[in-house]
Each structure stands twice: as structure tokens, then as C-alpha cells.
Amino acid sequence: MHSRFDTFREQALGRQLEALIDTPQRYVEYAALSRAEVPAVAAIVHDVRQLFPELEADAGARQFCGAMVAEVMRRHHHEVLRPRGRVPGGYFTYGVVWTATPQQLDWAQRLEALRAMPAQLAAALRAIPAADWRRRPDGIDFAAVEHACHLRDLDRIFCQRVARVLTEDMPEIASVDGTEMSRELAYLEQDGAAALDDFLAGRRHLLAALAGAEPAQRGRLCLFGGERRMSLEDLAEDMLQHDRAHLLEVEELTAELGGEPA
């Protein structure tokens, strides 16, 4: 889930919504709706309307709900079938339509998905007029230029993480606050086209580092965020889910800017 939700998740309303959304029974409902090609978030519309009427005027809380549902679906290895589908029942106009069944990827398939993503992102961002690259509509966390800069810098960090996992015993890997990075590094003032080009080039270095890992090395561990043990395979999955989250956010940004997703 995007770092912009970390603080909200710790608040009372965030905890209450997470308790509603992240349960085994809810996942059953999400999966059933996915088989019907209906956005999974539709499963919570009735309860949100009944139990959380204040969400009608709180776009940020509604976005948290969508992100929380997405976290559950990714955890169960569902893939995005369509980034935007109509949600019946009100409260949520659009939601992600997920694959009907989990799609567990092997190592080679993960690397191929990581290889394909930069071109997908470039096509989506280049569909946004240059004059809009610094626009951040209400309820949107990143402008187009911030997506390009963030992904460029995160790939550099991921490269460092991979190198440490391959050479150190259980290295401690710090988490990253992308929103704070954007402020500190003034992403909105940077050259978005140059950042996108750097991301496209940098991804090749990251893929080379991952492709060079032998099967036995993929099980090497790190301690992520001080509490979660992750293997190199887990890190690759984390990179992939990070990619997909940003692709969905760019789709949302494009829609908010009044265009059509690429």
C-alpha cells in the first residue's frame, strides 16, 4: 500500500476500516465478485454505507478502502484484469477488476513482468500532456513527474537491496516513505522526461542484478522494516507489486486529469 496511507492506517477510522476489509470472509466475497468481473471493492459498499456514512464526504478514506482491498487481492496473488470497472451501489465510482483466480508467477515470469513494466509506464505517462505533468488533482498523491522520479529512485534503492541480500547475512532493509522523498528531493521541480528516461535505463541494471542470482541465492534473507523476514524472491515480488500499484495510480491520475488511460 502507498506510504501516503500509513498515517491514516494508524488512526481510529483507518483501523476500523481495515477490520472491515481485511478478513478471510471478505476475501471470499472479493474472489466471487472477481469471477463475475465486478470490482472487488463492491463487496464492502453495503457495509460502508451502513456503518461509515462519513465516508460519503471523505475521498481520502474511500481511496484507502480501495487500496486496502487491493492489498488483500495482491496478497492472494490476484492480478489486475482491468484497472477501472464500474462499481454498483454508490460510494465508489470505479474500482479494480481482478483476475478470477490467483496467478502465482515463477521467477522467470516475475522478471519478465518487471522487464515489461517501464514501457507500459512510459506509454501511460506520455499520454498525459506535458503541461499537466506537474498537476496533482485533489485526492491524488503523485503528479506524473513524481511517478517518474519516484520509480527512478526506487529502482536504485532496490538495486542496493539486492546487492546487500546477495552479499550480507540477514541485512536490515529500511522501508521508504515515497511521499517524504518527493518533498525532500523536490520531485515537482525536476525534469520528468529525463527522470523517465533514467528509469527506463536503470531498470536494466536492476534486472541484470536479479537475473544473475542463482536459484540457491533466491532464498537468501533480509529483515525488512525491522520485523519482516523476506527472501530475495519476496523482494522481487515486492518490486512487482510496487510497479503495479504505480501503474494503477497513473491510470487514476489520467482519469482525474480528464483524459483516457493509455
CSV table of C-alpha atoms in Angstrom, one decimal:
chain,number,residue,atom,x,y,z
A,1,MET,CA,0.0,0.0,0.0
A,2,HIS,CA,1.2,3.5,-0.8
A,3,SER,CA,3.1,5.2,2.0
A,4,ARG,CA,0.5,8.1,2.0
A,5,PHE,CA,-1.9,5.7,3.8
A,6,ASP,CA,0.5,4.8,6.6
A,7,THR,CA,-0.6,7.6,9.0
A,8,PHE,CA,-4.3,7.1,8.2
A,9,ARG,CA,-4.0,3.3,8.8
A,10,GLU,CA,-2.9,4.1,12.4
A,11,GLN,CA,-5.8,6.3,13.1
A,12,ALA,CA,-9.1,5.0,14.6
A,13,LEU,CA,-11.0,5.3,11.4
A,14,GLY,CA,-8.2,3.5,9.4
A,15,ARG,CA,-8.1,0.6,11.9
A,16,GLN,CA,-11.9,0.3,11.8
A,17,LEU,CA,-11.9,0.2,8.0
A,18,GLU,CA,-9.1,-2.3,7.9
A,19,ALA,CA,-11.0,-4.6,10.3
A,20,LEU,CA,-14.0,-4.4,8.0
A,21,ILE,CA,-12.0,-5.0,4.8
A,22,ASP,CA,-9.2,-7.5,5.7
A,23,THR,CA,-10.9,-10.7,6.8
A,24,PRO,CA,-11.0,-14.2,5.4
A,25,GLN,CA,-14.7,-14.0,4.7
A,26,ARG,CA,-14.2,-10.7,2.8
A,27,TYR,CA,-11.6,-12.3,0.6
A,28,VAL,CA,-14.2,-15.0,-0.4
A,29,GLU,CA,-16.5,-12.2,-1.4
A,30,TYR,CA,-13.8,-10.4,-3.3
A,31,ALA,CA,-12.9,-13.6,-5.2
A,32,ALA,CA,-16.6,-14.3,-6.0
A,33,LEU,CA,-17.0,-10.8,-7.5
A,34,SER,CA,-13.8,-11.2,-9.5
A,35,ARG,CA,-15.1,-14.3,-11.1
A,36,ALA,CA,-18.1,-12.2,-12.3
A,37,GLU,CA,-15.7,-9.5,-13.4
A,38,VAL,CA,-17.1,-7.0,-10.9
A,39,PRO,CA,-14.7,-4.7,-8.9
A,40,ALA,CA,-13.8,-6.4,-5.6
A,41,VAL,CA,-14.4,-3.2,-3.7
A,42,ALA,CA,-18.2,-3.6,-4.4
A,43,ALA,CA,-18.2,-6.3,-1.7
A,44,ILE,CA,-18.0,-3.6,1.0
A,45,VAL,CA,-20.3,-1.0,-0.4
A,46,HIS,CA,-23.4,-2.0,1.7
A,47,ASP,CA,-21.5,-2.1,5.0
A,48,VAL,CA,-19.6,1.1,4.3
A,49,ARG,CA,-22.9,2.9,3.6
A,50,GLN,CA,-24.5,1.5,6.8
A,51,LEU,CA,-21.5,1.7,9.2
A,52,PHE,CA,-19.4,4.6,7.9
A,53,PRO,CA,-21.7,7.3,6.5
A,54,GLU,CA,-19.0,9.9,7.0
A,55,LEU,CA,-17.1,8.3,4.1
A,56,GLU,CA,-19.5,9.9,1.6
A,57,ALA,CA,-17.7,13.2,2.2
A,58,ASP,CA,-14.2,11.7,2.7
A,59,ALA,CA,-12.5,10.9,-0.6
A,60,GLY,CA,-9.2,10.0,1.1
A,61,ALA,CA,-10.9,7.4,3.3
A,62,ARG,CA,-12.6,5.9,0.2
A,63,GLN,CA,-9.3,5.7,-1.5
A,64,PHE,CA,-7.9,3.9,1.5
A,65,CYS,CA,-10.7,1.4,1.2
A,66,GLY,CA,-9.7,0.7,-2.5
A,67,ALA,CA,-6.0,0.4,-1.6
A,68,MET,CA,-6.8,-1.9,1.3
A,69,VAL,CA,-8.9,-4.2,-0.9
A,70,ALA,CA,-6.1,-4.2,-3.5
A,71,GLU,CA,-3.6,-5.2,-0.8
A,72,VAL,CA,-5.8,-8.2,0.1
A,73,MET,CA,-6.1,-9.3,-3.5
A,74,ARG,CA,-2.4,-8.9,-4.2
A,75,ARG,CA,-1.6,-10.9,-1.1
A,76,HIS,CA,-3.7,-13.7,-2.5
A,77,HIS,CA,-1.8,-13.4,-5.9
A,78,HIS,CA,-4.6,-12.0,-8.0
A,79,GLU,CA,-3.6,-9.9,-11.0
A,80,VAL,CA,-5.3,-6.8,-12.4
A,81,LEU,CA,-7.7,-7.7,-15.2
A,82,ARG,CA,-8.9,-4.2,-15.8
A,83,PRO,CA,-7.8,-1.1,-13.9
A,84,ARG,CA,-11.2,0.6,-13.9
A,85,GLY,CA,-14.6,-1.0,-13.7
A,86,ARG,CA,-17.9,0.5,-12.6
A,87,VAL,CA,-18.8,-0.2,-9.0
A,88,PRO,CA,-22.6,-0.6,-8.3
A,89,GLY,CA,-24.2,0.7,-5.2
A,90,GLY,CA,-22.6,4.2,-4.9
A,91,TYR,CA,-19.7,5.5,-2.8
A,92,PHE,CA,-17.1,4.0,-5.2
A,93,THR,CA,-17.5,5.1,-8.8
A,94,TYR,CA,-14.7,2.9,-10.2
A,95,GLY,CA,-12.7,0.0,-8.8
A,96,VAL,CA,-10.1,-2.5,-10.0
A,97,VAL,CA,-11.4,-5.7,-11.6
A,98,TRP,CA,-9.1,-8.6,-10.6
A,99,THR,CA,-8.4,-12.0,-12.2
A,100,ALA,CA,-10.9,-14.7,-11.3
A,101,THR,CA,-8.2,-16.9,-9.8
A,102,PRO,CA,-4.8,-16.3,-8.2
A,103,GLN,CA,-1.9,-16.1,-10.7
A,104,GLN,CA,1.3,-17.2,-8.9
A,105,LEU,CA,4.3,-16.2,-11.0
A,106,ASP,CA,7.6,-18.1,-11.1
A,107,TRP,CA,11.0,-16.4,-11.0
A,108,ALA,CA,11.3,-16.1,-14.8
A,109,GLN,CA,7.7,-14.7,-15.1
A,110,ARG,CA,8.4,-12.1,-12.4
A,111,LEU,CA,11.5,-10.9,-14.2
A,112,GLU,CA,9.6,-10.7,-17.4
A,113,ALA,CA,6.9,-8.6,-15.8
A,114,LEU,CA,9.5,-6.3,-14.3
A,115,ARG,CA,11.1,-6.0,-17.7
A,116,ALA,CA,7.8,-5.1,-19.4
A,117,MET,CA,6.6,-2.5,-16.9
A,118,PRO,CA,8.8,0.5,-17.8
A,119,ALA,CA,7.4,0.6,-21.4
A,120,GLN,CA,3.9,0.3,-20.0
A,121,LEU,CA,4.5,3.2,-17.6
A,122,ALA,CA,6.2,5.3,-20.3
A,123,ALA,CA,3.2,4.9,-22.6
A,124,ALA,CA,0.8,5.8,-19.8
A,125,LEU,CA,2.8,8.9,-18.8
A,126,ARG,CA,3.4,10.1,-22.3
A,127,ALA,CA,-0.4,10.1,-22.9
A,128,ILE,CA,-0.5,12.9,-20.3
A,129,PRO,CA,0.1,16.3,-21.9
A,130,ALA,CA,3.4,17.8,-20.9
A,131,ALA,CA,1.6,20.8,-19.4
A,132,ASP,CA,-0.1,18.5,-17.0
A,133,TRP,CA,2.9,16.6,-15.7
A,134,ARG,CA,3.2,18.8,-12.6
A,135,ARG,CA,-0.6,18.8,-11.8
A,136,ARG,CA,-1.7,16.9,-8.8
A,137,PRO,CA,-5.6,16.9,-8.6
A,138,ASP,CA,-7.3,16.7,-5.3
A,139,GLY,CA,-7.2,13.2,-3.8
A,140,ILE,CA,-4.2,12.2,-6.0
A,141,ASP,CA,-0.9,11.7,-4.2
A,142,PHE,CA,1.6,11.9,-7.1
A,143,ALA,CA,1.8,14.1,-10.2
A,144,ALA,CA,3.2,12.4,-13.4
A,145,VAL,CA,6.7,13.9,-12.8
A,146,GLU,CA,6.7,12.5,-9.3
A,147,HIS,CA,5.8,9.0,-10.5
A,148,ALA,CA,8.8,9.1,-12.9
A,149,CYS,CA,11.2,10.4,-10.3
A,150,HIS,CA,10.0,8.1,-7.6
A,151,LEU,CA,10.3,5.0,-9.7
A,152,ARG,CA,13.8,6.0,-10.9
A,153,ASP,CA,15.0,6.4,-7.3
A,154,LEU,CA,13.3,3.3,-6.0
A,155,ASP,CA,15.0,1.2,-8.6
A,156,ARG,CA,18.3,2.5,-7.4
A,157,ILE,CA,17.3,1.6,-3.9
A,158,PHE,CA,16.1,-1.9,-5.0
A,159,CYS,CA,19.5,-2.4,-6.7
A,160,GLN,CA,21.2,-1.7,-3.4
A,161,ARG,CA,18.9,-4.0,-1.5
A,162,VAL,CA,19.5,-6.9,-4.0
A,163,ALA,CA,23.3,-6.4,-3.6
A,164,ARG,CA,23.1,-6.4,0.1
A,165,VAL,CA,20.9,-9.6,0.2
A,166,LEU,CA,23.4,-11.4,-2.0
A,167,THR,CA,26.5,-10.4,0.0
A,168,GLU,CA,25.4,-10.0,3.6
A,169,ASP,CA,23.8,-12.3,6.2
A,170,MET,CA,20.3,-11.1,7.1
A,171,PRO,CA,20.8,-7.4,6.3
A,172,GLU,CA,18.4,-4.9,7.8
A,173,ILE,CA,16.5,-3.2,5.0
A,174,ALA,CA,14.8,0.1,5.8
A,175,SER,CA,11.4,0.9,4.3
A,176,VAL,CA,11.0,4.1,2.2
A,177,ASP,CA,8.4,6.9,2.6
A,178,GLY,CA,7.8,7.9,-1.0
A,179,THR,CA,5.8,10.9,-0.2
A,180,GLU,CA,8.5,12.3,2.1
A,181,MET,CA,11.1,11.5,-0.6
A,182,SER,CA,9.1,13.6,-3.1
A,183,ARG,CA,9.1,16.6,-0.8
A,184,GLU,CA,12.8,16.3,0.2
A,185,LEU,CA,14.1,15.8,-3.3
A,186,ALA,CA,11.6,18.4,-4.8
A,187,TYR,CA,10.3,16.0,-7.5
A,188,LEU,CA,7.8,18.5,-8.7
A,189,GLU,CA,10.7,20.8,-9.8
A,190,GLN,CA,12.6,18.0,-11.6
A,191,ASP,CA,12.6,17.2,-15.4
A,192,GLY,CA,10.0,14.5,-15.7
A,193,ALA,CA,11.1,13.3,-19.2
A,194,ALA,CA,14.7,12.9,-18.1
A,195,ALA,CA,13.6,11.0,-15.0
A,196,LEU,CA,11.5,8.7,-17.1
A,197,ASP,CA,14.5,8.0,-19.4
A,198,ASP,CA,16.7,7.3,-16.3
A,199,PHE,CA,14.1,4.9,-15.0
A,200,LEU,CA,14.0,3.0,-18.3
A,201,ALA,CA,17.8,2.7,-18.3
A,202,GLY,CA,18.0,2.0,-14.6
A,203,ARG,CA,15.6,-0.9,-14.7
A,204,ARG,CA,18.0,-2.8,-17.0
A,205,HIS,CA,20.6,-2.7,-14.2
A,206,LEU,CA,18.1,-4.0,-11.7
A,207,LEU,CA,17.1,-6.8,-14.0
A,208,ALA,CA,20.7,-7.8,-14.6
A,209,ALA,CA,21.3,-8.0,-10.8
A,210,LEU,CA,18.2,-10.2,-10.3
A,211,ALA,CA,18.9,-12.4,-13.4
A,212,GLY,CA,22.4,-13.1,-12.1
A,213,ALA,CA,21.1,-14.7,-8.9
A,214,GLU,CA,21.4,-18.4,-8.8
A,215,PRO,CA,18.4,-20.5,-7.6
A,216,ALA,CA,20.0,-21.1,-4.2
A,217,GLN,CA,20.6,-17.4,-3.8
A,218,ARG,CA,17.0,-16.5,-4.3
A,219,GLY,CA,16.2,-17.9,-0.8
A,220,ARG,CA,18.7,-15.6,0.9
A,221,LEU,CA,17.0,-13.5,3.6
A,222,CYS,CA,16.8,-9.9,4.8
A,223,LEU,CA,14.9,-8.2,7.6
A,224,PHE,CA,12.6,-5.6,6.1
A,225,GLY,CA,11.4,-2.7,8.2
A,226,GLY,CA,12.8,-4.2,11.4
A,227,GLU,CA,10.2,-7.0,11.6
A,228,ARG,CA,9.5,-8.9,8.4
A,229,ARG,CA,11.9,-11.5,7.0
A,230,MET,CA,11.9,-11.6,3.3
A,231,SER,CA,13.8,-13.7,0.7
A,232,LEU,CA,15.2,-12.3,-2.5
A,233,GLU,CA,12.2,-13.9,-4.2
A,234,ASP,CA,9.9,-12.0,-1.9
A,235,LEU,CA,11.8,-8.8,-2.7
A,236,ALA,CA,11.3,-9.4,-6.4
A,237,GLU,CA,7.6,-9.9,-5.7
A,238,ASP,CA,7.5,-6.7,-3.7
A,239,MET,CA,9.1,-4.8,-6.6
A,240,LEU,CA,6.5,-6.2,-9.0
A,241,GLN,CA,3.6,-5.2,-6.7
A,242,HIS,CA,5.2,-1.7,-6.3
A,243,ASP,CA,5.2,-1.4,-10.1
A,244,ARG,CA,1.6,-2.4,-10.4
A,245,ALA,CA,0.5,0.0,-7.7
A,246,HIS,CA,2.1,2.8,-9.6
A,247,LEU,CA,0.5,1.8,-12.9
A,248,LEU,CA,-2.9,1.8,-11.3
A,249,GLU,CA,-2.2,5.3,-9.7
A,250,VAL,CA,-1.2,6.6,-13.2
A,251,GLU,CA,-4.5,5.3,-14.6
A,252,GLU,CA,-6.3,7.1,-11.8
A,253,LEU,CA,-4.3,10.3,-12.4
A,254,THR,CA,-5.1,10.2,-16.1
A,255,ALA,CA,-8.8,9.9,-15.4
A,256,GLU,CA,-8.7,12.7,-12.9
A,257,LEU,CA,-6.9,14.9,-15.5
A,258,GLY,CA,-9.8,14.3,-17.8
A,259,GLY,CA,-8.0,12.0,-20.3
A,260,GLU,CA,-8.3,8.4,-21.2
A,261,PRO,CA,-5.8,5.8,-19.7
A,262,ALA,CA,-3.2,4.5,-22.1
